[in-house]
C-alpha positions as a LaTeX table, in Angstrom:
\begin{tabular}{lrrr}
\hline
Residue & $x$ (\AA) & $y$ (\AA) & $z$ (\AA) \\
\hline
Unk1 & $-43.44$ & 78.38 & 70.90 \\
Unk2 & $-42.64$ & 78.81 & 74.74 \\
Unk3 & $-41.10$ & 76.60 & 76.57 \\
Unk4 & $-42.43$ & 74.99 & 79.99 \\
Unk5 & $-40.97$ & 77.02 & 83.13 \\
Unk6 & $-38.20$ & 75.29 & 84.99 \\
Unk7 & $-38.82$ & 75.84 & 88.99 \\
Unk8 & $-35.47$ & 76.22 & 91.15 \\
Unk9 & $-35.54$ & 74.95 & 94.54 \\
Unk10 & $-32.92$ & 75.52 & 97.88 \\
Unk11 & $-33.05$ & 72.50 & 99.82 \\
Unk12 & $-32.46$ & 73.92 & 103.67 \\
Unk13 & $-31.24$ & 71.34 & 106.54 \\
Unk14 & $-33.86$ & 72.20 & 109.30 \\
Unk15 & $-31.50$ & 69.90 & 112.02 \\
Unk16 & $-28.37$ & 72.30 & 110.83 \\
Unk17 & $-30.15$ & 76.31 & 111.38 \\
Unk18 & $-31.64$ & 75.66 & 108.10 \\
Unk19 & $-28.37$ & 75.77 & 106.42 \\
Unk20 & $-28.94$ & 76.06 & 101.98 \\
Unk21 & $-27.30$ & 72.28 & 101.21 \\
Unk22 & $-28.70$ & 72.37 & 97.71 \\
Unk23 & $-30.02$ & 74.18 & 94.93 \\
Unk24 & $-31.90$ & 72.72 & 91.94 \\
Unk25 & $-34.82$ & 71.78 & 89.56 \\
Unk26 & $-37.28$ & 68.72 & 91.11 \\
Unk27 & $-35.37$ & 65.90 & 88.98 \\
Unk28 & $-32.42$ & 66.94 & 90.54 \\
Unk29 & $-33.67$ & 66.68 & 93.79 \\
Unk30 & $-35.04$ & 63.28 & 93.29 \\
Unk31 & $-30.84$ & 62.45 & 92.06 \\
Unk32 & $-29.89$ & 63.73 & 95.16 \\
Unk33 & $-32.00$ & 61.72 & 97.66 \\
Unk34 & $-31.99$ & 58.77 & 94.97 \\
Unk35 & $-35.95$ & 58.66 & 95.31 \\
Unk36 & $-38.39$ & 58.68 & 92.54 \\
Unk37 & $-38.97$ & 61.63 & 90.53 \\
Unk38 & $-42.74$ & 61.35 & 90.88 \\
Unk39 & $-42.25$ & 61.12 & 94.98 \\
Unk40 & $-39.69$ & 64.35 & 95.06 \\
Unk41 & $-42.79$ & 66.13 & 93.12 \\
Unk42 & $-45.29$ & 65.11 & 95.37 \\
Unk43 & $-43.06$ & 66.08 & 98.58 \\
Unk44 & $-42.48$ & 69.28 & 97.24 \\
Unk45 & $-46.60$ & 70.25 & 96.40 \\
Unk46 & $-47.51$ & 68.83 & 99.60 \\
Unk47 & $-44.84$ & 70.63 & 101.77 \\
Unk48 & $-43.36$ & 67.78 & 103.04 \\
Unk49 & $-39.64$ & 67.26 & 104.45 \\
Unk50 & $-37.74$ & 65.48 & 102.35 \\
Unk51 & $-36.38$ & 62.04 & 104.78 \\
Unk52 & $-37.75$ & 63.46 & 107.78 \\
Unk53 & $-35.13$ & 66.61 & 107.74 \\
Unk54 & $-34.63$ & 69.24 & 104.48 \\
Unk55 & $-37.89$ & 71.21 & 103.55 \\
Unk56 & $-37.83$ & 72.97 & 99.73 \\
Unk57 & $-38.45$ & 76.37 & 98.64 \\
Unk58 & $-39.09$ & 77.83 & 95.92 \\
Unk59 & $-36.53$ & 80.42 & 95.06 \\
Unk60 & $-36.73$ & 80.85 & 91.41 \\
Unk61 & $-38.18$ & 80.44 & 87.97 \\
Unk62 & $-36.29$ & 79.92 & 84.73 \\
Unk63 & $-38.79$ & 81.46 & 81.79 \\
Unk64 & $-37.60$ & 78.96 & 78.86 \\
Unk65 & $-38.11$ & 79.79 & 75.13 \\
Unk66 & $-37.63$ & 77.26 & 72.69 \\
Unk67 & $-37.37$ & 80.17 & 69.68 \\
Unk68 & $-40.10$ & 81.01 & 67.64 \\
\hline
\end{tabular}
């Protein structure tokens, strides 16, 4: 049985020359600005800045398998 894909994200700093300040999955993200996860989702889908300053992109996909 497969496993559901986990989506990577770089969060860049668009005040700082878009400088990478983070790199992880959408729950992670919502740790890091200490927001709610269903917000952080929503941000991310509707290509929104997250507090008025990083934007996400999408920079990888982790293919899990759960065995079978």
């Amino acid at each position: 049985m497969a496993g559901k894909d986990m989506k990577i994200y770089a969060l860049y700093d668009t005040r700082d020359n878009d400088l990478c300040v983070f790199v992880g999955t959408v729950p992670e993200i919502a740790r890091f600005f200490e927001m709610q996860l269903t917000a952080a989702y929503h941000s991310i889908r509707q290509g929104r800045k997250f507090k008025k300053r990083y934007r996400a992109e999408l920079i990888g996909v982790d293919r899990r398998d759960n065995g079978g």
